[in-house]
Coordinates of C-alpha atoms and ligand atoms in Angstrom, one line a residue:
M28 CA 68.9 -6.5 -33.0
A29 CA 69.1 -3.5 -30.7
R30 CA 70.3 -0.2 -32.1
V31 CA 72.8 1.8 -30.0
L32 CA 74.0 5.4 -30.3
L33 CA 77.3 6.2 -28.8
V34 CA 78.3 9.8 -28.3
D35 CA 81.7 10.8 -26.9
N36 CA 84.3 13.4 -27.8
E37 CA 87.1 10.9 -27.2
A38 CA 87.8 8.8 -30.3
S39 CA 89.5 6.0 -28.3
I40 CA 86.5 5.5 -26.1
L41 CA 84.2 5.4 -29.1
S42 CA 86.3 2.8 -30.8
V43 CA 86.6 0.5 -27.7
L44 CA 82.9 0.8 -26.9
S45 CA 81.8 0.3 -30.5
T46 CA 83.9 -2.9 -30.9
L47 CA 82.6 -4.3 -27.7
L48 CA 79.0 -3.7 -28.4
K49 CA 79.2 -4.9 -32.0
S50 CA 80.8 -8.1 -30.7
E51 CA 77.7 -8.5 -28.5
G52 CA 75.6 -8.3 -31.6
F53 CA 74.3 -4.7 -31.4
E54 CA 74.0 -2.4 -34.3
V55 CA 76.2 0.6 -33.3
L56 CA 76.4 4.2 -34.5
S57 CA 79.3 6.2 -33.0
I58 CA 79.4 10.0 -33.1
R59 CA 82.1 12.4 -31.9
D60 CA 80.4 15.6 -32.9
C61 CA 77.6 16.5 -30.4
E62 CA 75.8 18.8 -32.9
K63 CA 75.6 16.1 -35.4
A64 CA 74.4 13.8 -32.6
V65 CA 71.5 16.1 -31.9
N66 CA 70.4 15.9 -35.6
I67 CA 70.6 12.2 -35.5
I68 CA 68.6 11.9 -32.3
K69 CA 65.9 14.0 -34.0
T70 CA 65.8 11.8 -37.0
E71 CA 66.7 8.2 -36.1
Q72 CA 65.3 5.8 -33.6
F73 CA 67.5 4.0 -31.0
D74 CA 66.9 1.4 -28.4
M75 CA 69.7 2.7 -26.3
M76 CA 72.1 5.7 -26.1
I77 CA 75.4 5.9 -24.3
L78 CA 76.4 9.5 -23.8
D79 CA 79.4 11.0 -22.2
I80 CA 78.6 13.6 -19.6
R81 CA 81.5 15.9 -20.3
M82 CA 81.5 17.0 -23.9
T83 CA 81.7 20.3 -25.9
P84 CA 80.1 22.3 -27.4
I85 CA 77.0 20.6 -26.1
D86 CA 77.4 18.7 -22.9
G87 CA 76.0 15.3 -22.1
M88 CA 73.3 16.6 -19.8
E89 CA 72.0 18.8 -22.6
L90 CA 72.1 15.9 -25.0
L91 CA 70.3 13.8 -22.4
K92 CA 67.4 16.3 -22.2
I93 CA 67.1 16.4 -25.9
A94 CA 67.2 12.6 -26.1
R95 CA 64.6 12.2 -23.4
A96 CA 62.2 14.6 -25.1
Q97 CA 62.7 13.0 -28.6
Q98 CA 62.8 9.4 -27.7
P99 CA 61.3 8.8 -24.2
E100 CA 61.4 5.0 -24.6
A101 CA 65.2 4.8 -25.3
S102 CA 67.3 3.7 -22.3
I103 CA 70.2 6.1 -21.8
I104 CA 73.4 5.3 -20.0
M105 CA 75.8 8.1 -19.1
L106 CA 79.5 7.9 -19.0
T107 CA 81.1 9.9 -16.2
A108 CA 84.6 10.6 -15.0
Y109 CA 85.5 9.1 -11.6
G110 CA 84.5 11.5 -8.8
S111 CA 81.6 13.2 -10.6
I112 CA 78.9 11.1 -9.0
E113 CA 76.8 14.2 -8.2
T114 CA 76.4 14.9 -11.9
A115 CA 75.7 11.3 -12.6
I116 CA 72.8 11.3 -10.0
E117 CA 71.5 14.5 -11.6
A118 CA 71.5 12.7 -14.9
M119 CA 69.4 9.9 -13.4
K120 CA 67.0 12.4 -12.0
L121 CA 66.6 13.7 -15.6
G122 CA 65.7 10.2 -16.7
A123 CA 69.0 8.5 -17.5
F124 CA 68.7 4.7 -16.8
D125 CA 72.1 4.5 -15.1
Y126 CA 75.7 5.7 -15.3
V127 CA 79.1 4.0 -15.7
T128 CA 82.2 5.5 -14.3
K129 CA 85.3 5.9 -16.6
P130 CA 87.5 4.0 -16.7
F131 CA 85.0 1.2 -16.9
K132 CA 85.3 -2.5 -16.6
V133 CA 84.0 -4.3 -19.6
D134 CA 81.8 -6.7 -17.5
E135 CA 80.3 -3.8 -15.6
L136 CA 79.5 -1.9 -18.8
L137 CA 77.9 -4.9 -20.5
L138 CA 75.9 -5.7 -17.4
T139 CA 74.5 -2.2 -17.4
V140 CA 73.7 -2.3 -21.1
H141 CA 71.8 -5.5 -20.7
R142 CA 69.9 -4.3 -17.7
A143 CA 69.0 -1.2 -19.6
L144 CA 67.6 -3.2 -22.5
D145 CA 65.7 -5.5 -20.2
Y146 CA 64.2 -2.4 -18.6
R147 CA 63.3 -0.9 -21.9
K148 CA 61.6 -4.1 -23.0
A149 CA 59.6 -4.2 -19.8
L150 CA 58.6 -0.6 -20.2
T151 CA 57.5 -0.8 -23.8
E152 CA 55.6 -4.0 -23.2
N153 CA 53.9 -2.2 -20.4
I154 CA 53.0 0.8 -22.5
N155 CA 51.7 -1.5 -25.2
L156 CA 49.7 -3.5 -22.7
K157 CA 48.1 -0.4 -21.3
A158 CA 46.9 0.5 -24.8
E159 CA 45.2 -2.9 -25.1
I160 CA 41.8 -3.6 -23.7
K161 CA 42.2 -4.2 -20.0
T162 CA 41.7 -7.7 -19.0
K163 CA 41.1 -8.8 -15.4
Y164 CA 44.4 -9.5 -13.7
R165 CA 44.3 -12.3 -11.2
L166 CA 47.6 -13.3 -9.9
E167 CA 47.4 -16.2 -7.6
N168 CA 46.8 -15.1 -4.0
I169 CA 46.7 -11.4 -4.8
V170 CA 43.4 -9.7 -4.4
A171 CA 43.3 -6.7 -6.7
E172 CA 40.0 -4.9 -7.4
S173 CA 41.2 -1.4 -7.1
P174 CA 42.9 0.3 -10.1
S175 CA 46.1 0.7 -8.1
M176 CA 46.4 -2.9 -7.2
K177 CA 45.5 -4.0 -10.7
N178 CA 48.3 -1.9 -11.9
I179 CA 50.7 -3.6 -9.6
C180 CA 49.6 -7.0 -10.9
E181 CA 50.3 -5.8 -14.4
M182 CA 53.7 -4.7 -13.4
I183 CA 54.5 -8.0 -11.8
E184 CA 53.5 -9.9 -14.9
R185 CA 55.5 -7.6 -17.1
V186 CA 58.6 -7.0 -15.0
A187 CA 59.0 -10.3 -13.2
P188 CA 60.6 -12.1 -16.1
S189 CA 63.5 -9.6 -16.4
D190 CA 66.2 -9.3 -13.8
T191 CA 65.4 -5.7 -13.0
T192 CA 65.7 -4.5 -9.4
V193 CA 62.4 -3.6 -7.9
I194 CA 61.7 -1.6 -4.8
I195 CA 58.4 -1.8 -3.1
F196 CA 57.1 1.1 -1.0
G197 CA 54.1 0.8 1.4
E198 CA 52.9 1.2 4.9
S199 CA 53.1 -1.8 7.3
G200 CA 50.8 -4.7 6.4
T201 CA 50.0 -3.5 2.9
G202 CA 51.4 -6.6 1.2
K203 CA 55.0 -5.7 0.3
E204 CA 56.3 -9.2 1.0
L205 CA 53.5 -10.8 -0.9
V206 CA 54.2 -8.6 -3.9
A207 CA 58.0 -9.4 -3.7
K208 CA 57.2 -13.1 -3.6
A209 CA 55.0 -12.7 -6.7
F210 CA 57.9 -11.1 -8.5
H211 CA 59.9 -14.2 -7.7
M212 CA 57.2 -16.6 -8.6
Y213 CA 56.5 -15.1 -12.0
S214 CA 60.2 -15.0 -12.9
S215 CA 62.3 -17.6 -14.5
R216 CA 64.0 -17.9 -11.1
K217 CA 60.9 -19.4 -9.5
N218 CA 62.4 -22.8 -9.0
A219 CA 65.4 -21.3 -7.2
K220 CA 65.3 -19.8 -3.7
F221 CA 63.5 -16.7 -2.5
L222 CA 65.5 -15.5 0.6
A223 CA 64.5 -12.6 2.7
V224 CA 66.4 -10.6 5.2
N225 CA 64.9 -8.0 7.5
C226 CA 67.5 -5.3 7.6
A227 CA 65.9 -3.7 10.7
A228 CA 66.1 -6.9 12.7
L229 CA 69.8 -7.5 12.8
P230 CA 72.6 -5.5 14.3
E231 CA 75.2 -4.2 11.7
P232 CA 77.9 -6.9 11.9
L233 CA 75.3 -9.8 11.8
L234 CA 73.5 -8.3 8.9
E235 CA 76.7 -8.0 6.9
S236 CA 77.6 -11.6 7.6
E237 CA 74.0 -12.7 6.9
M238 CA 74.1 -11.0 3.5
F239 CA 77.6 -11.7 2.4
G240 CA 78.8 -14.6 4.6
H241 CA 82.0 -14.8 6.6
M242 CA 85.2 -16.7 6.8
K243 CA 86.2 -18.8 9.8
G244 CA 87.8 -16.6 12.5
A245 CA 86.5 -13.4 10.9
F246 CA 85.0 -12.4 14.3
T247 CA 84.5 -14.0 17.7
G248 CA 82.0 -16.8 17.2
A249 CA 82.8 -17.3 13.5
S250 CA 83.7 -21.0 13.9
C251 CA 83.4 -22.0 10.3
N252 CA 83.1 -20.5 6.8
K253 CA 79.6 -19.5 6.1
K254 CA 77.8 -18.5 2.9
G255 CA 75.7 -15.4 3.0
L256 CA 72.3 -15.0 1.4
F257 CA 73.7 -13.7 -1.9
E258 CA 75.6 -16.9 -2.4
A259 CA 72.8 -19.1 -0.9
A260 CA 70.2 -17.6 -3.3
E261 CA 72.2 -18.5 -6.3
G262 CA 70.0 -18.2 -9.4
G263 CA 67.1 -17.0 -7.1
T264 CA 65.9 -13.8 -5.5
I265 CA 67.0 -11.9 -2.4
F266 CA 64.4 -9.8 -0.7
L267 CA 65.9 -6.9 1.4
D268 CA 63.1 -6.0 3.7
E269 CA 63.0 -2.7 5.5
I270 CA 66.0 -1.5 3.5
G271 CA 65.5 1.9 5.0
A272 CA 67.1 0.6 8.2
M273 CA 70.2 -0.7 6.5
P274 CA 73.3 0.8 8.1
L275 CA 75.3 3.1 5.8
S276 CA 78.4 1.0 5.7
I277 CA 76.4 -2.0 4.4
Q278 CA 74.6 0.2 1.9
G279 CA 78.0 1.0 0.4
K280 CA 78.8 -2.7 0.1
L281 CA 75.4 -3.5 -1.3
L282 CA 75.9 -0.9 -4.0
R283 CA 79.2 -2.5 -5.0
V284 CA 77.5 -5.9 -5.2
L285 CA 74.7 -4.6 -7.3
Q286 CA 77.2 -3.0 -9.7
E287 CA 79.8 -5.7 -9.9
K288 CA 77.7 -8.8 -9.2
E289 CA 80.3 -10.1 -6.8
I290 CA 80.6 -10.3 -3.1
R291 CA 83.4 -10.6 -0.6
R292 CA 82.7 -12.6 2.6
V293 CA 83.4 -10.9 5.9
G294 CA 87.1 -11.6 6.6
G295 CA 87.6 -13.0 3.1
T296 CA 90.0 -11.8 0.4
E297 CA 88.4 -13.4 -2.6
N298 CA 85.6 -11.9 -4.7
I299 CA 82.9 -14.4 -5.4
K300 CA 80.6 -14.0 -8.4
V301 CA 76.9 -14.0 -7.4
N302 CA 73.7 -14.3 -9.4
A303 CA 70.7 -13.2 -7.3
R304 CA 68.0 -10.8 -8.3
V305 CA 67.5 -8.1 -5.7
L306 CA 64.1 -6.9 -4.5
A307 CA 63.8 -4.4 -1.7
A308 CA 61.0 -3.0 0.4
T309 CA 60.5 -0.2 2.9
N310 CA 57.8 1.6 4.8
V311 CA 59.9 4.7 5.3
N312 CA 60.2 7.6 2.9
L313 CA 63.7 7.0 1.4
E314 CA 63.8 10.5 -0.1
E315 CA 63.5 11.9 3.4
A316 CA 66.2 9.5 4.6
I317 CA 68.5 10.8 1.8
K318 CA 67.9 14.3 3.0
T319 CA 68.8 13.4 6.5
G320 CA 71.8 11.5 5.4
T321 CA 70.7 8.0 6.5
F322 CA 70.3 6.6 3.0
R323 CA 72.7 6.8 0.1
E324 CA 71.3 8.6 -2.9
D325 CA 73.3 6.5 -5.4
L326 CA 71.9 3.3 -3.9
Y327 CA 68.4 4.7 -4.0
Y328 CA 68.7 5.3 -7.7
R329 CA 70.3 1.9 -8.3
L330 CA 67.4 0.1 -6.5
S331 CA 64.5 2.1 -7.7
V332 CA 64.8 1.1 -11.4
I333 CA 61.2 -0.1 -11.0
P334 CA 59.5 1.5 -8.0
I335 CA 56.2 0.1 -6.9
T336 CA 54.0 1.8 -4.3
I337 CA 51.3 -0.1 -2.6
E338 CA 48.6 2.3 -1.5
P339 CA 47.3 2.1 2.1
L340 CA 44.1 -0.1 2.3
R341 CA 42.0 3.0 3.3
N342 CA 42.8 4.5 -0.1
R343 CA 41.5 1.5 -2.1
P344 CA 38.1 0.7 -0.7
E345 CA 37.3 -1.6 -3.6
D346 CA 39.7 -4.1 -2.2
I347 CA 38.3 -4.3 1.3
I348 CA 35.4 -6.7 1.0
P349 CA 37.1 -8.9 -1.6
L350 CA 40.1 -9.1 0.7
A351 CA 37.9 -10.0 3.7
Q352 CA 36.3 -12.8 1.7
H353 CA 39.6 -14.0 0.4
I354 CA 40.9 -14.2 4.0
L355 CA 37.8 -15.9 5.2
R356 CA 38.1 -18.5 2.4
Q357 CA 41.8 -19.1 3.4
E358 CA 40.9 -19.5 7.0
I359 CA 38.0 -21.9 6.7
G360 CA 39.6 -24.0 3.9
P361 CA 38.0 -25.1 0.7
N362 CA 35.4 -27.5 2.0
R363 CA 33.4 -25.5 4.5
E364 CA 30.6 -23.2 3.6
M365 CA 31.8 -19.6 3.2
P366 CA 30.6 -17.4 6.1
R367 CA 28.4 -14.4 5.1
L368 CA 29.3 -10.8 6.0
D369 CA 26.4 -9.0 7.4
M370 CA 25.5 -5.7 5.7
D371 CA 26.2 -3.8 8.8
V372 CA 29.7 -5.4 9.0
R373 CA 30.4 -4.6 5.3
E374 CA 29.7 -1.0 6.1
L375 CA 31.9 -1.0 9.1
L376 CA 34.8 -2.6 7.2
Q377 CA 34.5 0.1 4.5
K378 CA 34.4 2.9 7.1
H379 CA 37.4 1.8 9.2
Q380 CA 40.7 3.4 8.6
W381 CA 42.9 0.2 8.7
Q382 CA 46.0 1.7 10.1
G383 CA 47.5 -1.8 10.1
N384 CA 46.2 -2.4 6.5
V385 CA 45.6 -5.9 5.2
R386 CA 47.3 -7.5 8.3
E387 CA 44.7 -5.7 10.5
L388 CA 41.9 -6.9 8.3
E389 CA 43.3 -10.5 8.5
N390 CA 43.3 -10.3 12.3
A391 CA 39.8 -9.0 12.4
M392 CA 38.5 -11.8 10.2
K393 CA 40.3 -14.5 12.2
H394 CA 38.7 -13.1 15.3
A395 CA 35.3 -13.0 13.7
I396 CA 35.5 -16.6 12.6
T397 CA 36.5 -17.7 16.1
F398 CA 33.4 -16.1 17.6
M399 CA 30.8 -16.3 14.9
A400 CA 27.6 -18.4 15.3
G401 CA 25.5 -19.7 12.4
N402 CA 28.0 -18.9 9.7
V403 CA 27.2 -15.1 9.7
I404 CA 29.7 -12.5 10.6
T405 CA 27.9 -9.9 12.6
R406 CA 29.0 -6.7 14.2
A407 CA 29.1 -8.5 17.6
V408 CA 31.9 -10.9 16.6
L409 CA 34.3 -8.1 15.3
P410 CA 37.2 -7.3 17.6
Q411 CA 36.3 -4.7 20.2
K412 CA 39.3 -2.6 19.1
L413 CA 37.8 -2.1 15.7
L414 CA 34.4 -1.2 17.0
T415 CA 35.9 1.2 19.5
A416 CA 38.0 2.9 16.8
L417 CA 34.8 3.3 14.7
G418 CA 32.8 4.4 17.8
E419 CA 35.3 7.0 18.5
S420 CA 35.3 8.4 15.1
Q421 CA 31.5 8.3 15.2
A422 CA 31.5 10.2 18.5
S423 CA 33.8 12.8 17.3
R424 CA 31.7 13.3 14.2
N425 CA 28.6 13.7 16.4
T426 CA 30.3 16.2 18.5
D427 CA 31.3 18.2 15.4
D428 CA 27.7 17.9 14.0
D429 CA 26.3 19.0 17.4
I430 CA 28.7 22.0 17.5
N431 CA 27.6 23.1 14.1
E432 CA 23.9 22.6 14.8
F433 CA 23.9 24.5 18.1
R434 CA 26.4 27.1 17.1
N435 CA 25.4 30.5 18.7
K436 CA 22.5 28.9 20.6
S437 CA 22.2 28.7 24.4
L438 CA 23.3 25.9 26.6
K439 CA 19.7 25.6 27.8
T440 CA 18.5 24.9 24.2
F441 CA 21.3 22.3 23.8
L442 CA 20.4 20.5 27.0
E443 CA 16.7 20.5 26.3
Q444 CA 17.4 18.9 22.9
K445 CA 19.6 16.2 24.4
E446 CA 17.1 15.5 27.1
K447 CA 14.4 15.1 24.6
E448 CA 16.4 12.7 22.5
Y449 CA 17.2 10.6 25.6
M450 CA 13.6 10.5 26.7
E451 CA 12.5 9.4 23.2
A452 CA 15.1 6.7 23.1
V453 CA 14.0 5.3 26.5
I454 CA 10.3 5.4 25.4
E455 CA 11.2 3.5 22.3
A456 CA 13.3 1.0 24.3
V457 CA 10.3 0.2 26.6
G458 CA 8.0 -0.3 23.6
G459 CA 6.2 3.1 23.9
D460 CA 4.9 2.7 27.4
K461 CA 5.4 6.2 29.0
E462 CA 4.8 5.0 32.5
K463 CA 7.5 2.4 32.2
A464 CA 9.7 5.0 30.7
A465 CA 9.1 7.5 33.5
H466 CA 9.9 4.8 35.9
A467 CA 13.2 4.0 34.1
L468 CA 14.1 7.6 34.0
K469 CA 13.2 8.0 37.7
I470 CA 10.9 10.9 37.0
S471 CA 7.1 11.2 37.5
L472 CA 4.8 10.6 34.6
A473 CA 3.7 14.3 34.9
T474 CA 7.3 15.5 34.5
L475 CA 7.7 13.2 31.5
Y476 CA 4.7 14.7 29.9
R477 CA 5.8 18.2 30.7
K478 CA 9.2 17.7 29.3
L479 CA 8.2 15.8 26.2
P480 CA 8.1 17.6 23.0
K481 CA 4.6 19.0 22.6
E482 CA 4.0 17.3 19.2
T483 CA 4.5 13.9 20.8
K484 CA 1.9 14.7 23.5
T485 CA -0.8 16.4 21.5
E486 CA -1.0 16.3 17.8
G487 CA -1.9 19.7 16.3
N488 CA 0.0 21.7 18.8
H489 CA 3.1 21.8 16.7
Q490 CA 3.2 25.5 15.9
K491 CA 2.9 26.5 19.5
A492 CA 5.7 24.2 20.6
E493 CA 8.1 25.7 18.2
T494 CA 7.2 29.2 19.3
G495 CA 7.8 28.1 22.8
T496 CA 11.2 26.9 22.0
A497 CA 12.1 30.1 20.3
T498 CA 11.1 32.0 23.4
T499 CA 13.4 30.0 25.7
E500 CA 16.2 30.5 23.3
E501 CA 16.2 34.2 23.8
S502 CA 16.4 33.9 27.6
Ligands
ATP611 N1 46.3 -7.8 -2.1 C1 46.4 -8.8 -1.3 N2 45.8 -10.0 -1.5 C2 45.8 -11.0 -0.6 N3 46.5 -11.0 0.5 C3 47.1 -9.9 0.8 C4 47.1 -8.7 0.0 N4 47.9 -7.8 0.5 C5 48.3 -8.3 1.7 N5 47.9 -9.5 1.9 C6 48.1 -10.4 3.1 O1 48.3 -9.5 4.2 C7 49.3 -10.0 5.1 C8 50.4 -8.9 5.2 O2 51.1 -8.7 4.0 P1 52.7 -8.6 3.9 O3 53.4 -9.4 5.0 O4 53.1 -8.9 2.6 O5 52.8 -7.1 4.3 P2 54.1 -6.1 4.5 O6 53.8 -4.9 3.7 O7 55.3 -6.9 4.1 O8 54.0 -5.8 6.0 P3 55.1 -5.3 7.0 O9 55.5 -3.9 6.6 O10 54.4 -5.4 8.3 O11 56.3 -6.3 6.9 C9 49.9 -11.2 4.5 O12 49.3 -12.3 5.1 C10 49.5 -11.1 3.0 O13 49.3 -12.4 2.4
MG612 MG1 56.9 -7.3 5.4

């Protein structure tokens, strides 16, 4: 049985809340006196605390700080007066789980209480799990060799069964949708629908009707009543992709739906109860969007109960080769022999910056399979774009190296060095035959000998050659 501490200066609120929570089977301790509450927080353990923000002589925010420090695993819900949302958001930044506005609806309060307990359960299980010996996590279809991806898999297994809202952050192509689907597949909702909507792809009125449905005649073209995704996903999961692009007006409506678990169709008058778990994803920085006023802060806090960040592929090199192999296996199917990645290719894949993340790697592997010969993936069958990108970074590194090596030396020295390197490369290319090399370079054999580094021409002349170079440098 969960233990709940209630602290409020108002006796009537305490009595209502206490009766309500006891009827739900909780063990409840109600306190009017904040100083007494501080002592109790320091001595007794609670699963959850419900604290009023406005209290004397110690206000709720102060009490929240003490509670967070004393009992970090307890979920804390703040009670706030209507219109003091700013303070409520402050409280969430300080670690409160959520807030409920007074006067509250019983349903809404109970929902928040249950969400808070679910969250606490997920969190403590996760803490316990981390303390255990790490086992290898292999969720179906998710390659996770890097510590950060392993962590995400752990979170999926722990958090998926609860109905907690999850928001997934990550650059394009990092696997946000894949992770969202895994949250659905590992939840009790797995047999119901997983419905996704791309908030960036639809104009505002269409997005609203897509999400919440509409009534016949609500707008031009609304020829019949239509269910929105929230109704259609009954018992399942809704994935709000690119939520950063959601228009502000819809953000407000979504917030209401999350709080009250009911929607109203466009043009409708009736509120309809809905039961869909909400997952969201974005590749934009929502904190920035809040600053510029394009994203609601209250919605952000409501959504980010469990935030998951998928690192860009370049920051988790351990995943690159296993992912490449996973993609190859998927492409060729279970019966064909697995293609081999050349050593050279492995190195290139590790070096590349993968701006398009796993999706770019997928495209590269599909390209390679199409062009490969003899079941080996060599450099030659990688997409030209990838080689060019690597070539460019190689070239810029060479230029940098050159600049450092020849810093403060004359142009003549630099050109002589480059000339020498080129001649040596041509001699090697023609198998060491200097006549052929001279011919290819369109110079006489005598010139080739004159220009060749002395040590290549005559062994034992080494010292002299270096002195010679030093002399030219000064000129
Ligand atoms: N860890 C992984 N293991 C296996 N496959 C992965 C992994 N991460 C991504 N993928 C694959 O890479 C592709 C891109 O992933 P997904 O569509 O989920 O990315 P996204 O972050 O939603 O991209 P976008 O921002 O472009 O919508 C998918 O085919 C997905 O299956
Ligand atoms: Mg996506």
